[in-house]
mmCIF file of C-alpha atoms in Angstrom:
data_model
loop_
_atom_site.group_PDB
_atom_site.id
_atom_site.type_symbol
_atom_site.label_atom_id
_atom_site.label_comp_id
_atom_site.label_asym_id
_atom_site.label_seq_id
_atom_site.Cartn_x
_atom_site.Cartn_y
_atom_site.Cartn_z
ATOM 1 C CA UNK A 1 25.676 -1.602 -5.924
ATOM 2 C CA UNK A 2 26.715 1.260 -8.337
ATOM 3 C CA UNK A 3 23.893 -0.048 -10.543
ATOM 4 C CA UNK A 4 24.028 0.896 -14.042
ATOM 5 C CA UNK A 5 26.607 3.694 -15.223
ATOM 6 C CA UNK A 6 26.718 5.439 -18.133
ATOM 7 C CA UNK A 7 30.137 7.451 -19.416
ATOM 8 C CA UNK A 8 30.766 10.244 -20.603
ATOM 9 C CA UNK A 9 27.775 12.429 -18.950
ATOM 10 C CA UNK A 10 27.995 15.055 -21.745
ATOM 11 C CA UNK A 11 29.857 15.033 -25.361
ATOM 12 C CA UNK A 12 30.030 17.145 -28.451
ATOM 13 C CA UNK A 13 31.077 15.878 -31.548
ATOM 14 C CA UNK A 14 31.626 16.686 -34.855
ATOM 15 C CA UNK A 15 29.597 16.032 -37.681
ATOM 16 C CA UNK A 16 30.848 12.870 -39.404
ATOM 17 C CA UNK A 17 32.754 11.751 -36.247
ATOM 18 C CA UNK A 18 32.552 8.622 -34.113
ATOM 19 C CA UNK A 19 31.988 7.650 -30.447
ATOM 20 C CA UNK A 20 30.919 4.786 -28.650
ATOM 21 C CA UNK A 21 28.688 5.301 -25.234
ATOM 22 C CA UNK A 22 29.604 3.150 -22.622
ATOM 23 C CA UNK A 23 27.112 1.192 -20.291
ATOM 24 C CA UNK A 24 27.962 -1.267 -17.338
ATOM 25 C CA UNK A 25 25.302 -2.575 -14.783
ATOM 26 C CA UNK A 26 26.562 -4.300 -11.743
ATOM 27 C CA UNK A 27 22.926 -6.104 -11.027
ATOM 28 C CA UNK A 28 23.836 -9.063 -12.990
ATOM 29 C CA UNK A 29 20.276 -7.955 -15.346
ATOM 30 C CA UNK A 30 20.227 -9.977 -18.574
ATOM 31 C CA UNK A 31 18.193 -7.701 -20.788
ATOM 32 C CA UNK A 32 19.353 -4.042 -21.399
ATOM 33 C CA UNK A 33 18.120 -1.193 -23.499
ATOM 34 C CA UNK A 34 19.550 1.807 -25.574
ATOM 35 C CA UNK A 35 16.781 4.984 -25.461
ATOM 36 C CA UNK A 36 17.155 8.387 -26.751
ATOM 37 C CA UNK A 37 15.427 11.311 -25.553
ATOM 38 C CA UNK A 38 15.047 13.998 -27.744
ATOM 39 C CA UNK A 39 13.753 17.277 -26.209
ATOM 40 C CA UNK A 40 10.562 17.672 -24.953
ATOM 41 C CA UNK A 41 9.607 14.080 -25.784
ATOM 42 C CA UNK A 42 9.350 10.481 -24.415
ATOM 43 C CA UNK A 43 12.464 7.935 -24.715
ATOM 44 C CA UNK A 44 12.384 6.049 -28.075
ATOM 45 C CA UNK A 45 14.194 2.427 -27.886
ATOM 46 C CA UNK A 46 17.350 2.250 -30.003
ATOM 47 C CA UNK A 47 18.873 -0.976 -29.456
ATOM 48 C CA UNK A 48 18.302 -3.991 -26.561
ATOM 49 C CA UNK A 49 19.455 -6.763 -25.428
ATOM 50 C CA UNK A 50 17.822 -10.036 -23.644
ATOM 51 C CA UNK A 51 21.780 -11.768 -22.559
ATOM 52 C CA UNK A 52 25.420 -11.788 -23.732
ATOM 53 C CA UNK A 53 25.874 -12.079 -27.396
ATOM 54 C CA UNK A 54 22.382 -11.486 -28.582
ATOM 55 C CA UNK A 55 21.150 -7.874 -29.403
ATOM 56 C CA UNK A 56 18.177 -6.417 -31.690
ATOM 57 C CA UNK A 57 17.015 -3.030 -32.966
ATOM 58 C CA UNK A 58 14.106 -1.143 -31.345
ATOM 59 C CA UNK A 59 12.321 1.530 -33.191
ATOM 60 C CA UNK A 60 15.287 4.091 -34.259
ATOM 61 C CA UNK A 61 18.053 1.848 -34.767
ATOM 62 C CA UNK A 62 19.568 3.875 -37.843
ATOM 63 C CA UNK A 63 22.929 5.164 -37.369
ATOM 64 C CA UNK A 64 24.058 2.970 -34.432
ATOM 65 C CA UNK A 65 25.486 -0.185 -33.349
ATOM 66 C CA UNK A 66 25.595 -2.028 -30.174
ATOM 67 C CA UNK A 67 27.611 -4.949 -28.865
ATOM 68 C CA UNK A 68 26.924 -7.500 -25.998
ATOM 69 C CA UNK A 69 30.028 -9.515 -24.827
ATOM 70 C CA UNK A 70 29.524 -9.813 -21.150
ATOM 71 C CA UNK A 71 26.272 -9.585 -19.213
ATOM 72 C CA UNK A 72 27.641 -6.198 -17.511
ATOM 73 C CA UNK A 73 28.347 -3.971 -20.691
ATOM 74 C CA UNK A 74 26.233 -2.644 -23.342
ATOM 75 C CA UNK A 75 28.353 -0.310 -25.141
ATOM 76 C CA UNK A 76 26.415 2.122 -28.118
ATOM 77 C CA UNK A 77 28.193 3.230 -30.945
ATOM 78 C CA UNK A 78 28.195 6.166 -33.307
ATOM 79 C CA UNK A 79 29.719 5.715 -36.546
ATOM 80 C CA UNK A 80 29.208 8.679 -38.580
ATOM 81 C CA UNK A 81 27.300 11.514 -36.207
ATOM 82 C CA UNK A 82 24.572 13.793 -37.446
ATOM 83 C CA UNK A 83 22.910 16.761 -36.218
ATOM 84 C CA UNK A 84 19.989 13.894 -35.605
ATOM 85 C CA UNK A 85 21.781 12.567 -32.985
ATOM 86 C CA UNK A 86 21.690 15.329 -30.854
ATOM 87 C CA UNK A 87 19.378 13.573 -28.006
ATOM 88 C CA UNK A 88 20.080 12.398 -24.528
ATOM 89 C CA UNK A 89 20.891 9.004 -24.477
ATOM 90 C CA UNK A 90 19.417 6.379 -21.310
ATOM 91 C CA UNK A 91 21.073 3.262 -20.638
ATOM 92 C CA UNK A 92 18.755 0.836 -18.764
ATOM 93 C CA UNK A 93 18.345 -2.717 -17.558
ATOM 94 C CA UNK A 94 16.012 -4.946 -15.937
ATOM 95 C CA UNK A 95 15.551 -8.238 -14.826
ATOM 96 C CA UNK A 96 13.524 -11.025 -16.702
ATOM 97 C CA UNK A 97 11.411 -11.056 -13.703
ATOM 98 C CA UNK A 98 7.447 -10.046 -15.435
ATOM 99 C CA UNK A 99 7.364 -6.654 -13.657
ATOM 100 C CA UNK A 100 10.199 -6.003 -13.220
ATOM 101 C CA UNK A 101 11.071 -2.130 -13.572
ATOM 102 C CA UNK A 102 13.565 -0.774 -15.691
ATOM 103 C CA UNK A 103 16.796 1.070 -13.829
ATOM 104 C CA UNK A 104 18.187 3.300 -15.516
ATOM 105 C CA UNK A 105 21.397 5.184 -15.790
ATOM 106 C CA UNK A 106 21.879 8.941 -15.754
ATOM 107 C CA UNK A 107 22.230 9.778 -19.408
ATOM 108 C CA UNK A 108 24.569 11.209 -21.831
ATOM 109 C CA UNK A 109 23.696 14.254 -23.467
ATOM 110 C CA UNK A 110 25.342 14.586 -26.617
ATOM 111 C CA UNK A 111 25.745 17.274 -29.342
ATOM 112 C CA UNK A 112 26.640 16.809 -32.458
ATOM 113 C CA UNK A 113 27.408 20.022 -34.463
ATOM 114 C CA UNK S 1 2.649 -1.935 -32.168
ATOM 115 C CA UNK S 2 1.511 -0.349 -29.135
ATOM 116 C CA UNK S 3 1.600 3.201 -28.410
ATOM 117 C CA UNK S 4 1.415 5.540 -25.466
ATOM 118 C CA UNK S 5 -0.121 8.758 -25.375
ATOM 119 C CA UNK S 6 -0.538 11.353 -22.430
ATOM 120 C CA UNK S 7 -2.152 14.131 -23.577
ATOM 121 C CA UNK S 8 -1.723 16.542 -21.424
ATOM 122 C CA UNK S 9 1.960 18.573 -22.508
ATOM 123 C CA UNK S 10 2.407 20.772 -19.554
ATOM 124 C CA UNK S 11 0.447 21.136 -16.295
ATOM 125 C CA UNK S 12 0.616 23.139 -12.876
ATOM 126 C CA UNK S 13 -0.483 23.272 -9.316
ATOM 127 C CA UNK S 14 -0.104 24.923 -6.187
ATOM 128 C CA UNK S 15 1.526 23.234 -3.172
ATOM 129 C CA UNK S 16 -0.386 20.690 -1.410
ATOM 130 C CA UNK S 17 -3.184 20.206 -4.172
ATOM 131 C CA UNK S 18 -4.070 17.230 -6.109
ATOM 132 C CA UNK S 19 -3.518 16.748 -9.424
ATOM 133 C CA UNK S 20 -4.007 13.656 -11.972
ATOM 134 C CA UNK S 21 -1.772 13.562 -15.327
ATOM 135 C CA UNK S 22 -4.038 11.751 -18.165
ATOM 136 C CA UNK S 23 -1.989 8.441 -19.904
ATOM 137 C CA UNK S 24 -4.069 5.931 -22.900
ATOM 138 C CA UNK S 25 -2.405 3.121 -24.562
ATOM 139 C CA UNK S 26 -3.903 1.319 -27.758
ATOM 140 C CA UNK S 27 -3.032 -2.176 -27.437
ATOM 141 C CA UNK S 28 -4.649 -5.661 -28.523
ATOM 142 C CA UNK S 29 -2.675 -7.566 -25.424
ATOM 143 C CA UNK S 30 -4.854 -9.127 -22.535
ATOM 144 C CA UNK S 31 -1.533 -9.113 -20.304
ATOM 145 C CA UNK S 32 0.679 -6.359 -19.737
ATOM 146 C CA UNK S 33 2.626 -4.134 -17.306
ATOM 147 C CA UNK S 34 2.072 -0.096 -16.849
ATOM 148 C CA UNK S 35 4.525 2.048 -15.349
ATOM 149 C CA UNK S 36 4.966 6.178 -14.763
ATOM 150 C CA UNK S 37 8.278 7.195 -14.120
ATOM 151 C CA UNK S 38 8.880 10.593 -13.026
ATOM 152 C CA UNK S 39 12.082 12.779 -14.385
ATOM 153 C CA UNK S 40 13.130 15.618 -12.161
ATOM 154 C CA UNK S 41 15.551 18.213 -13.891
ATOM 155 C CA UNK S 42 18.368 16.461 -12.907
ATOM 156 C CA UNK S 43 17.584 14.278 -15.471
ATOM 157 C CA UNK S 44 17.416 10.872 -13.482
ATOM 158 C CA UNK S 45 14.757 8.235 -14.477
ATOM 159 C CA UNK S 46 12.723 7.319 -11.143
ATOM 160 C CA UNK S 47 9.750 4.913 -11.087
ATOM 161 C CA UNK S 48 7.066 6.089 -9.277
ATOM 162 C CA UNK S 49 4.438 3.387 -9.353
ATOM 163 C CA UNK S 50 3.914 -0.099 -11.782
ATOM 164 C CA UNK S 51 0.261 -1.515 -12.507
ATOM 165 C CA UNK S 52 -0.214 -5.155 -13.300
ATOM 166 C CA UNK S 53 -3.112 -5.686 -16.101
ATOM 167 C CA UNK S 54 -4.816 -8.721 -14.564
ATOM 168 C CA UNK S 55 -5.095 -6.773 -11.305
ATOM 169 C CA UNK S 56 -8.022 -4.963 -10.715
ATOM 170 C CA UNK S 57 -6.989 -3.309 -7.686
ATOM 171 C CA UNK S 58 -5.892 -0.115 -8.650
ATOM 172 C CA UNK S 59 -1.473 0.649 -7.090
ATOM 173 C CA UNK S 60 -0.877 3.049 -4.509
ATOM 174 C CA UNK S 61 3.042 4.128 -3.162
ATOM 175 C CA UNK S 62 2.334 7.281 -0.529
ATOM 176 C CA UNK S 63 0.979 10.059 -1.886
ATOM 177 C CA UNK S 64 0.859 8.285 -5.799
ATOM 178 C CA UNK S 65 -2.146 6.097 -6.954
ATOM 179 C CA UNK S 66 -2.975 5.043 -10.101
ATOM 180 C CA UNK S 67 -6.788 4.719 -12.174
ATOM 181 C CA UNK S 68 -6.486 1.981 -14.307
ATOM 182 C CA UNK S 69 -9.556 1.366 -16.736
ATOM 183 C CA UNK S 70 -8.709 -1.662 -18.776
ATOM 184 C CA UNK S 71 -11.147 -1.248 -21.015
ATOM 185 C CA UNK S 72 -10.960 2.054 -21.740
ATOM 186 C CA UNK S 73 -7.084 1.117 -21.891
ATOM 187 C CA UNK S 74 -6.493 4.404 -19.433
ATOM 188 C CA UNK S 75 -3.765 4.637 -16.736
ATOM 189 C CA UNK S 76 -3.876 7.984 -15.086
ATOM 190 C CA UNK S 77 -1.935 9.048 -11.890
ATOM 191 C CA UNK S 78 -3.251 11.017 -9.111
ATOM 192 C CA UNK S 79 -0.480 13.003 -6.869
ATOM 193 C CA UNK S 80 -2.368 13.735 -3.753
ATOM 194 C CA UNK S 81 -1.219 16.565 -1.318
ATOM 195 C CA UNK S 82 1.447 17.576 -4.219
ATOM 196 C CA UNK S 83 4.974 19.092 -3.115
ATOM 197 C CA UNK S 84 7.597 21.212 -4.518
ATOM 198 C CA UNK S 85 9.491 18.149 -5.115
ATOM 199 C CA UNK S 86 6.842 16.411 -7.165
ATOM 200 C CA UNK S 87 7.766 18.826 -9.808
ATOM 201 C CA UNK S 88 9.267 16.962 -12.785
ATOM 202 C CA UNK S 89 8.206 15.392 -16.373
ATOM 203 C CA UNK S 90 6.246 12.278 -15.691
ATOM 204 C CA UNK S 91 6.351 9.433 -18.389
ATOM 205 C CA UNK S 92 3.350 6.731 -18.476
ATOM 206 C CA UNK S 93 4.709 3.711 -20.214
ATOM 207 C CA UNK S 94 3.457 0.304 -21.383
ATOM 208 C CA UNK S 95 4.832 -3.060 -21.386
ATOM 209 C CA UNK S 96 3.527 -6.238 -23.193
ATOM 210 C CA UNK S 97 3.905 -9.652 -21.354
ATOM 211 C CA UNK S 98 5.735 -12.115 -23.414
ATOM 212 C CA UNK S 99 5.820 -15.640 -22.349
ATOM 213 C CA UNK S 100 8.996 -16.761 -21.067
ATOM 214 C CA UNK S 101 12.336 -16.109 -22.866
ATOM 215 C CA UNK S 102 10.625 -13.131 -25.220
ATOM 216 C CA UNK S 103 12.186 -9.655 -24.977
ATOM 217 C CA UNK S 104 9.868 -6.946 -22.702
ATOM 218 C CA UNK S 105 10.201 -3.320 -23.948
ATOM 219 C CA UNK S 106 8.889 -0.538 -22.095
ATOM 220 C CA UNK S 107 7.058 1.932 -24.935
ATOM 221 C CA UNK S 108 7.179 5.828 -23.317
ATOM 222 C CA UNK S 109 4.277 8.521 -23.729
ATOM 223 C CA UNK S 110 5.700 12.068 -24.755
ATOM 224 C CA UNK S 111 5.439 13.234 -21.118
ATOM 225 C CA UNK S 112 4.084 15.680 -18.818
ATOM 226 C CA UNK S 113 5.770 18.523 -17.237
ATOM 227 C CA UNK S 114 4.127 19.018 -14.270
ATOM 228 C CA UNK S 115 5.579 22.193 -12.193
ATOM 229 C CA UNK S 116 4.645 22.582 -8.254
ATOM 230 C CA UNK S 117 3.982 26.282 -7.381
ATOM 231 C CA UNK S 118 4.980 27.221 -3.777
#
């Protein structure tokens, strides 16, 4: 199992330009989860996701969107980037199993300037 | 909403000494899941232990072991015999038990870098 892969590992964008993150688990996990890390701190939830076709925000949902067609993808998009964005970005997943640990991808660390 | 706080911003240690990293939570739930994860500079999330709330027996994995108070909502970790290895940013986070078919979110302290001194 590859497990869950995030692309690209590191980005820079413009201010004002768009990007999606991309997010693929091979563990068959229905719920999966969108975190940012800024520096220094914890991982704040963005966007998750309990099965194909349903999605909700977390706490910092502004300024992104997410999509849920298949049980293996999660992709995260950026419509208009800000110098907010600037974080590292954690795709993770998990089964519905009680406690069940989240497994997480490597992160995308992405600068928007 | 619950939240997650490990006070402790930055600690250090020589080789092979113990060390505990502090980790509260404010919550109203009777059930719930506790994790730490550890984060080495390579960025990857690892979990290092997981606590069940109706279990009074306190985890162990190796060298890791957990203090869970429930009542004084407190989940600190305990890295006997510490290595170079062991140094990384530890997150404690928190986990409310839904019944079956709600979503489960993991809520994150700020973290602890913890740095190993040879």
């Amino acid at each position: 199992n590859a497990g869950v892969t995030q692309t690209p590992k590191f980005r820079i964008l413009k201010i004002g330009q768009s990007m999606t993150l991309q997010c693929t688990q091979d563990m068959n996990h229905n719920y999966m989860y969108w975190y940012r890390q800024d520096p220094g701190m914890g991982l704040k939830l963005i966007y998750y996701s309990v099965g194909a076709g349903i999605t909700d925000k977390g706490e910092v949902p502004n300024g992104y969107n997410v999509s849920r067609s298949t049980t293996e993808d999660f992709p995260l998009r950026l419509e208009l980037a800000a110098p907010s964005q600037t974080s590292v970005y954690f795709c993770a997943s998990r089964t519905t199993t009680g406690n069940s640990p989240l497994h997480f991808g490597n992160g995308t660390r992405l600068t928007v300037t | 909403a619950q939240t997650v706080t490990q006070s402790q911003p930055e600690m250090s240690v020589q080789e092979a000494e113990t060390v505990t990293l502090s980790c509260t939570y404010d919550t109203s739930e009777n059930n719930y899941y506790l994790f730490w994860y550890k984060q080495p500079p390579s960025r990857q999330m690892i979990l290092v232990i997981r606590q069940e709330a109706y279990k009074q027996q306190n985890a162990t994995e190796n060298r890791f072991s957990v203090n869970f108070q429930k009542a004084a909502k407190s989940f600190s970790l305990k890295i006997s015999d510490s290595q170079l290895g062991d140094t990384a940013m530890y997150f404690c986070a928190f986990m409310k038990l839904y019944r079956r078919g709600g979503a489960q979110k993991l809520v994150f302290g700020q973290g602890t870098r913890l740095t190993i001194n040879p």
